Short mmCIF file of C-alpha atoms in Angstrom, two decimals:
data_model
loop_
_atom_site.label_atom_id
_atom_site.label_comp_id
_atom_site.label_asym_id
_atom_site.label_seq_id
_atom_site.Cartn_x
_atom_site.Cartn_y
_atom_site.Cartn_z
CA MET A 1 92.93 109.98 150.37
CA ASP A 2 90.09 110.47 147.91
CA ASP A 3 86.75 112.16 148.41
CA ASP A 4 84.83 108.88 148.30
CA PHE A 5 86.85 107.51 151.20
CA LEU A 6 86.48 110.72 153.21
CA ASN A 7 82.74 110.79 152.56
CA LEU A 8 82.44 107.17 153.65
CA VAL A 9 84.40 107.78 156.86
CA ALA A 10 82.43 110.92 157.63
CA HIS A 11 79.12 109.13 157.06
CA GLU A 12 80.04 106.15 159.21
CA LEU A 13 81.27 108.33 162.06
CA ARG A 14 78.24 110.60 161.97
CA THR A 15 75.86 107.70 162.56
CA PRO A 16 77.09 106.77 166.08
CA LEU A 17 77.94 110.42 166.80
CA ALA A 18 74.34 111.38 166.02
CA SER A 19 73.24 109.03 168.80
CA VAL A 20 75.92 110.27 171.21
CA LEU A 21 74.98 113.91 170.65
CA GLY A 22 71.26 113.23 170.52
CA PHE A 23 71.12 111.32 173.80
CA ALA A 24 73.48 113.81 175.44
CA GLU A 25 71.16 116.65 174.41
CA ILE A 26 68.16 114.77 175.80
CA LEU A 27 69.94 114.18 179.11
CA ALA A 28 71.10 117.79 179.34
CA THR A 29 67.64 119.18 178.68
CA SER A 30 65.56 116.71 180.69
CA TRP A 31 67.84 115.60 183.54
CA GLU A 32 65.49 116.65 186.33
CA ARG A 33 62.51 114.86 184.80
CA ARG A 34 64.24 111.47 184.54
CA ASP A 35 64.83 108.92 187.26
CA ASP A 36 68.19 107.25 187.87
CA GLU A 37 67.31 104.15 185.87
CA GLU A 38 66.39 106.18 182.81
CA ARG A 39 69.49 108.36 183.09
CA ARG A 40 71.63 105.24 183.33
CA ARG A 41 69.99 103.76 180.22
CA LEU A 42 70.71 106.89 178.19
CA VAL A 43 74.30 107.10 179.45
CA GLU A 44 74.78 103.46 178.42
CA ARG A 45 73.51 104.28 174.92
CA ILE A 46 75.97 107.18 174.74
CA TRP A 47 78.75 104.86 175.91
CA ALA A 48 77.90 102.14 173.37
CA ASN A 49 77.74 104.56 170.46
CA ALA A 50 80.96 106.33 171.49
CA GLN A 51 82.61 102.92 171.70
CA GLU A 52 81.36 102.11 168.21
CA ALA A 53 82.82 105.36 166.85
CA ASN A 54 86.12 104.60 168.58
CA ASP A 55 86.20 101.05 167.17
CA LEU A 56 85.52 102.44 163.72
CA VAL A 57 88.44 104.86 163.99
CA ALA A 58 90.72 102.02 165.16
CA ARG A 59 89.65 99.88 162.21
CA LEU A 60 90.24 102.68 159.73
CA VAL A 61 93.69 103.34 161.21
CA ASP A 62 94.45 99.62 160.84
CA TYR A 63 93.24 99.69 157.28
CA THR A 64 95.29 102.74 156.25
CA ARG A 65 98.43 101.36 157.95
CA LEU A 66 98.01 98.05 156.14
CA LYS A 67 97.47 99.81 152.83
CA ALA A 68 100.58 101.95 153.41
CA ARG A 69 102.54 98.78 154.28
CA ARG A 70 103.43 100.28 157.62
CA VAL A 71 102.57 97.16 159.59
CA THR A 72 105.26 94.69 160.55
CA VAL A 73 104.57 91.37 162.24
CA ARG A 74 106.89 89.35 164.43
CA ALA A 75 105.77 85.75 164.32
CA GLN A 76 106.49 83.57 167.30
CA PRO A 77 105.05 80.32 168.63
CA VAL A 78 101.87 81.21 170.56
CA VAL A 79 99.18 79.13 172.21
CA LEU A 80 96.14 79.75 170.03
CA ALA A 81 93.57 79.28 172.81
CA GLU A 82 95.25 82.02 174.86
CA VAL A 83 95.07 84.53 172.01
CA VAL A 84 91.42 83.62 171.37
CA GLU A 85 90.63 84.01 175.07
CA HIS A 86 92.34 87.40 175.25
CA CYS A 87 90.56 88.59 172.11
CA THR A 88 87.06 87.44 173.05
CA ARG A 89 87.34 88.88 176.58
CA SER A 90 87.71 92.35 175.07
CA LEU A 91 84.83 91.82 172.65
CA THR A 92 81.89 91.31 175.00
CA GLY A 93 80.30 94.55 173.81
CA VAL A 94 80.67 93.56 170.17
CA LEU A 95 79.28 90.07 170.71
CA GLY A 96 76.24 91.28 172.63
CA GLU A 97 73.77 88.43 173.18
CA HIS A 98 75.55 85.99 170.85
CA PRO A 99 76.67 82.88 172.77
CA LEU A 100 80.30 82.23 171.88
CA HIS A 101 81.55 78.64 171.66
CA VAL A 102 85.32 78.27 171.51
CA GLU A 103 86.46 74.85 170.31
CA VAL A 104 90.22 75.22 170.17
CA PRO A 105 92.38 72.30 171.34
CA ALA A 106 94.31 73.18 174.48
CA GLY A 107 97.98 73.61 173.77
CA LEU A 108 97.55 73.99 169.98
CA ARG A 109 100.32 76.34 168.87
CA VAL A 110 100.60 78.54 165.81
CA ASP A 111 103.39 80.68 164.46
CA ALA A 112 101.90 84.16 164.62
CA ASP A 113 102.23 87.69 165.92
CA PRO A 114 99.62 87.72 168.73
CA ASP A 115 98.57 91.33 168.04
CA ALA A 116 98.09 90.64 164.34
CA LEU A 117 96.14 87.46 165.12
CA ASP A 118 94.00 89.46 167.54
CA HIS A 119 93.16 91.89 164.71
CA VAL A 120 92.10 89.00 162.46
CA LEU A 121 89.87 87.41 165.09
CA THR A 122 88.39 90.75 166.17
CA ASN A 123 87.33 91.61 162.64
CA LEU A 124 85.92 88.16 161.91
CA LEU A 125 83.98 88.03 165.18
CA ASP A 126 82.69 91.57 164.65
CA ASN A 127 81.55 90.56 161.18
CA ALA A 128 79.84 87.42 162.50
CA ALA A 129 78.04 89.34 165.26
CA LYS A 130 76.96 92.13 162.94
CA PHE A 131 75.48 89.91 160.26
CA SER A 132 73.67 87.25 162.26
CA ASP A 133 70.63 87.36 164.52
CA GLY A 134 71.28 88.73 167.98
CA ALA A 135 71.01 85.48 169.96
CA SER A 136 72.45 83.04 167.43
CA PRO A 137 75.65 81.24 168.45
CA ILE A 138 79.08 82.00 167.05
CA HIS A 139 81.81 79.35 167.06
CA VAL A 140 85.58 79.69 166.97
CA ARG A 141 87.17 76.41 165.91
CA ALA A 142 90.72 75.34 165.11
CA GLU A 143 92.43 72.20 163.94
CA ALA A 144 95.68 71.14 162.35
CA GLY A 145 95.51 70.50 158.61
CA PRO A 146 97.81 69.95 155.65
CA GLU A 147 98.21 73.74 155.16
CA GLY A 148 99.04 74.37 158.80
CA ILE A 149 96.54 75.35 161.45
CA VAL A 150 93.05 76.19 160.20
CA VAL A 151 91.08 78.64 162.35
CA ALA A 152 87.40 79.21 161.61
CA VAL A 153 84.77 81.67 162.80
CA VAL A 154 81.34 80.19 162.18
CA ASP A 155 78.05 82.08 162.28
CA GLU A 156 74.40 81.32 161.59
CA GLY A 157 73.76 84.47 159.57
CA PRO A 158 72.16 84.77 156.12
CA GLY A 159 75.23 83.40 154.34
CA VAL A 160 77.19 84.69 151.38
CA GLU A 161 76.10 84.33 147.78
CA PRO A 162 78.60 82.42 145.59
CA ALA A 163 79.29 85.50 143.46
CA GLU A 164 80.26 87.50 146.54
CA ARG A 165 82.68 85.08 148.18
CA GLU A 166 85.80 86.67 146.65
CA ARG A 167 84.59 90.26 146.60
CA ILE A 168 83.56 90.18 150.24
CA PHE A 169 87.23 90.65 151.22
CA ASP A 170 87.66 93.68 148.93
CA ASP A 171 88.05 97.17 150.36
CA PHE A 172 84.70 98.82 151.11
CA TYR A 173 82.73 96.03 149.49
CA ARG A 174 79.26 95.48 150.86
CA ALA A 175 77.06 92.61 149.87
CA PRO A 176 73.71 93.94 148.60
CA ALA A 177 71.93 92.40 151.61
CA ALA A 178 74.27 94.35 153.92
CA ALA A 179 74.04 97.69 152.16
CA ALA A 180 72.53 99.47 155.17
CA ALA A 181 74.79 97.91 157.80
CA ARG A 182 76.87 100.21 159.94
CA GLY A 183 80.64 100.20 159.50
CA ALA A 184 83.18 101.28 156.91
CA GLY A 185 83.26 97.99 155.00
CA VAL A 186 86.95 97.39 155.70
CA GLY A 187 86.80 94.74 158.46
CA LEU A 188 87.24 91.71 156.20
CA ALA A 189 89.87 93.53 154.11
CA VAL A 190 91.82 94.20 157.31
CA ALA A 191 91.45 90.54 158.35
CA ARG A 192 92.78 89.41 154.98
CA GLY A 193 95.68 91.89 155.16
CA TYR A 194 96.83 90.56 158.52
CA VAL A 195 96.37 86.89 157.54
CA GLU A 196 98.54 87.41 154.47
CA LEU A 197 101.20 89.17 156.56
CA LEU A 198 101.17 86.13 158.82
CA GLY A 199 101.80 83.84 155.84
CA GLY A 200 98.32 82.37 155.62
CA ARG A 201 95.25 82.64 153.42
CA ILE A 202 91.62 83.42 154.19
CA TRP A 203 88.38 82.34 152.59
CA VAL A 204 84.68 81.94 153.25
CA GLU A 205 82.53 78.84 152.95
CA SER A 206 78.82 79.46 152.93
CA GLU A 207 75.44 78.46 151.69
CA PRO A 208 72.88 81.25 151.42
CA GLY A 209 70.53 80.92 154.38
CA ALA A 210 72.77 78.48 156.21
CA GLY A 211 75.41 80.68 157.83
CA SER A 212 79.04 81.30 156.97
CA THR A 213 82.41 79.92 157.94
CA PHE A 214 85.26 82.41 157.64
CA ALA A 215 88.44 80.33 157.80
CA PHE A 216 92.13 81.16 157.65
CA THR A 217 95.35 79.27 157.85
CA LEU A 218 98.36 79.98 160.03
CA PRO A 219 101.69 78.22 159.94
CA ALA A 220 102.33 75.67 162.66
CA PRO A 221 105.49 76.50 164.63
CA GLY A 222 108.55 75.68 162.54
CA GLU A 223 106.65 75.91 159.22
CA ASN A 224 106.70 79.67 158.74
CA ALA A 225 108.40 80.49 155.49
CA THR A 226 107.90 84.26 155.71
CA MET B 1 44.46 118.28 166.24
CA LYS B 2 48.03 117.05 166.54
CA ALA B 3 50.07 116.62 163.38
CA THR B 4 51.50 113.14 162.80
CA VAL B 5 55.16 112.70 161.89
CA LEU B 6 56.32 109.43 160.32
CA ILE B 7 59.99 108.64 161.01
CA ILE B 8 61.52 106.19 158.52
CA GLU B 9 64.88 105.33 160.05
CA ASP B 10 66.56 101.99 160.64
CA GLU B 11 68.61 103.07 163.67
CA PRO B 12 66.46 102.58 166.82
CA ASP B 13 68.54 105.11 168.77
CA LEU B 14 67.89 107.83 166.22
CA ARG B 15 64.19 107.03 166.10
CA GLU B 16 64.07 107.35 169.88
CA ILE B 17 65.90 110.69 169.81
CA ALA B 18 63.66 112.11 167.09
CA ARG B 19 60.55 110.78 168.84
CA PHE B 20 61.57 112.43 172.11
CA HIS B 21 61.96 115.85 170.50
CA LEU B 22 58.84 115.57 168.37
CA GLU B 23 56.54 114.36 171.13
CA GLY B 24 57.94 117.05 173.39
CA ALA B 25 56.85 119.59 170.78
CA GLY B 26 53.34 118.14 170.66
CA TYR B 27 53.43 115.91 167.57
CA ASP B 28 52.15 112.36 167.26
CA VAL B 29 54.94 110.07 166.11
CA VAL B 30 54.80 106.90 164.02
CA GLU B 31 57.94 104.88 163.32
CA ALA B 32 59.10 102.62 160.50
CA ALA B 33 62.45 100.83 160.24
CA ASP B 34 62.35 100.24 156.48
CA GLY B 35 60.34 100.89 153.34
CA GLY B 36 57.94 97.99 153.86
CA GLU B 37 57.01 99.16 157.34
CA ALA B 38 56.68 102.71 156.03
CA LEU B 39 54.07 101.66 153.47
CA ASP B 40 52.12 99.85 156.19
CA ARG B 41 52.25 102.89 158.47
CA VAL B 42 51.08 105.41 155.87
CA GLN B 43 47.97 103.32 155.35
CA SER B 44 47.18 102.84 159.04
CA SER B 45 48.27 106.34 160.21
CA PRO B 46 48.44 108.80 157.30
CA PRO B 47 51.25 111.23 158.22
CA ASP B 48 51.29 115.00 157.89
CA VAL B 49 55.05 115.04 157.41
CA ILE B 50 57.67 112.34 156.79
CA LEU B 51 61.28 112.15 158.01
CA LEU B 52 63.18 109.85 155.63
CA ASP B 53 66.62 108.29 156.11
CA LEU B 54 68.46 107.56 152.85
CA ARG B 55 70.32 104.41 153.86
CA LEU B 56 67.77 101.79 154.75
CA PRO B 57 67.84 98.00 154.70
CA GLY B 58 66.37 96.65 151.47
CA ALA B 59 65.12 99.47 149.30
CA ASP B 60 67.10 102.70 149.81
CA GLY B 61 65.52 106.01 150.75
CA TRP B 62 65.09 107.21 147.18
CA THR B 63 63.21 104.06 146.23
CA VAL B 64 61.07 104.34 149.37
CA LEU B 65 60.34 107.96 148.47
CA GLY B 66 59.00 106.88 145.08
CA ASP B 67 56.89 104.14 146.65
CA LEU B 68 55.45 106.55 149.20
CA ARG B 69 54.58 109.11 146.55
CA ARG B 70 52.47 106.51 144.79
CA HIS B 71 50.49 105.87 147.97
CA LEU B 72 50.23 109.36 149.42
CA ASP B 73 48.85 112.78 148.70
CA ALA B 74 51.65 114.52 146.78
CA ASP B 75 51.48 117.44 149.22
CA VAL B 76 52.65 115.42 152.23
CA PRO B 77 56.06 117.01 152.86
CA VAL B 78 59.14 114.80 153.06
CA ILE B 79 62.28 115.82 154.96
CA VAL B 80 65.47 113.86 154.33
CA LEU B 81 67.34 112.88 157.48
CA SER B 82 70.79 111.65 156.54
CA ALA B 83 74.44 111.29 157.50
CA HIS B 84 75.31 111.77 153.82
CA SER B 85 76.41 115.35 153.38
CA SER B 86 77.46 115.32 149.74
CA GLY B 87 76.05 118.04 147.51
CA HIS B 88 74.87 115.30 145.17
CA ASN B 89 72.35 114.01 147.71
CA VAL B 90 71.23 117.47 148.76
CA GLU B 91 70.62 118.42 145.13
CA ARG B 92 68.78 115.20 144.44
CA ALA B 93 66.55 115.78 147.47
CA ALA B 94 65.64 119.19 146.04
CA ARG B 95 64.96 117.70 142.61
CA GLU B 96 62.75 115.03 144.16
CA GLY B 97 60.67 117.71 145.88
CA CYS B 98 61.84 117.11 149.45
CA ARG B 99 61.15 120.08 151.70
CA ASP B 100 64.40 120.01 153.67
CA TYR B 101 67.60 118.05 154.22
CA VAL B 102 68.55 117.58 157.86
CA ARG B 103 72.07 116.28 158.36
CA LYS B 104 72.95 113.87 161.13
CA PRO B 105 73.94 114.61 163.83
CA PHE B 106 71.00 116.97 164.32
CA THR B 107 69.90 119.11 167.23
CA ALA B 108 66.37 119.29 168.56
CA ARG B 109 66.09 122.81 167.25
CA ARG B 110 67.18 121.90 163.71
CA LEU B 111 64.78 118.97 163.57
CA LEU B 112 61.80 120.87 164.96
CA ASP B 113 62.43 123.89 162.72
CA ALA B 114 62.44 121.60 159.69
CA VAL B 115 59.17 119.91 160.69
CA ARG B 116 57.48 123.20 161.60
CA ASN B 117 58.54 124.84 158.33
CA ALA B 118 57.48 121.83 156.26
CA LEU B 119 54.04 121.82 157.85
CA ALA B 120 53.66 125.58 157.42
CA SER B 121 54.90 125.76 153.83
CA GLY B 122 52.93 125.13 150.71
CA GLY B 123 54.04 122.93 147.83
CA ASP B 124 57.43 124.57 147.28
CA SER B 125 60.49 122.49 147.95
CA THR B 126 63.52 123.92 149.67
CA THR B 127 66.71 122.45 150.99
CA SER B 128 69.36 123.74 153.35
#
């Protein structure tokens, strides 16, 4: 593990931890002067920032395991809508005020490891929520196509410049417009790693200023050649 | 007269934490979330000391520092407030004349000591 990676991890963890420790210090030193509502608000900020630090650690563990090729997937026929439902239920904190529209045909099956698919969707939805305005909708769509099943996460964010559409999946890459965003810059790399393990491919379609569609393919049951 | 502290920091939580400690110690506080807001604030409320994050949306902290220096009295002390702990950044802050380098996470005591010392010191730059 090189110094650049350690410095990046340390920096990204310190940011939410600074809020956790800062609000905890405020509560500890001014508890008597604050009413219940104010105490609750500060505790909720501590909770949210601690959750963010925990999510970051989970993502970095995912990333290092993928890089070390220590992840195995066991593909099986799964109902896509059920995996999407399970994933999005656990992401309410990440999605915040973004309305989520799931447009996945009932009964559509894919050949996938549900945990690996959950990792892909989690990272794509986290990316969509992070880089689009707080109340803009996010869509999850799926349909059968010639390459198998195509799943897409669609946002109304600033979009991706043509020159960045390949690099955006690289480890630690940050588009210039996202240079100050929180996170380790591995979410899309992790998504790509899992998609490739599942026998699919991932790409982004986007026009600057008109949102982005992050799409990936999965084999339909019976098609998986991996 | 109260001294005014300008906080240039894109994380609202960290602005709130710093504001709480600074107002509790008797300072007036002005906030900016990026370099553009910072330039507006220094014209409407000239600060006595500036807390500057290095990773900001748009122009980074070093660029904002240069912009501010062109608009402000050179003696207005600047304190870097950053989660970057590399020696490279600490050394650059010293070279750029910043009075102190406060690492995140920070305690109330560390922050207030830095502000107090910056206000009390002359033109010399120091980092810790």
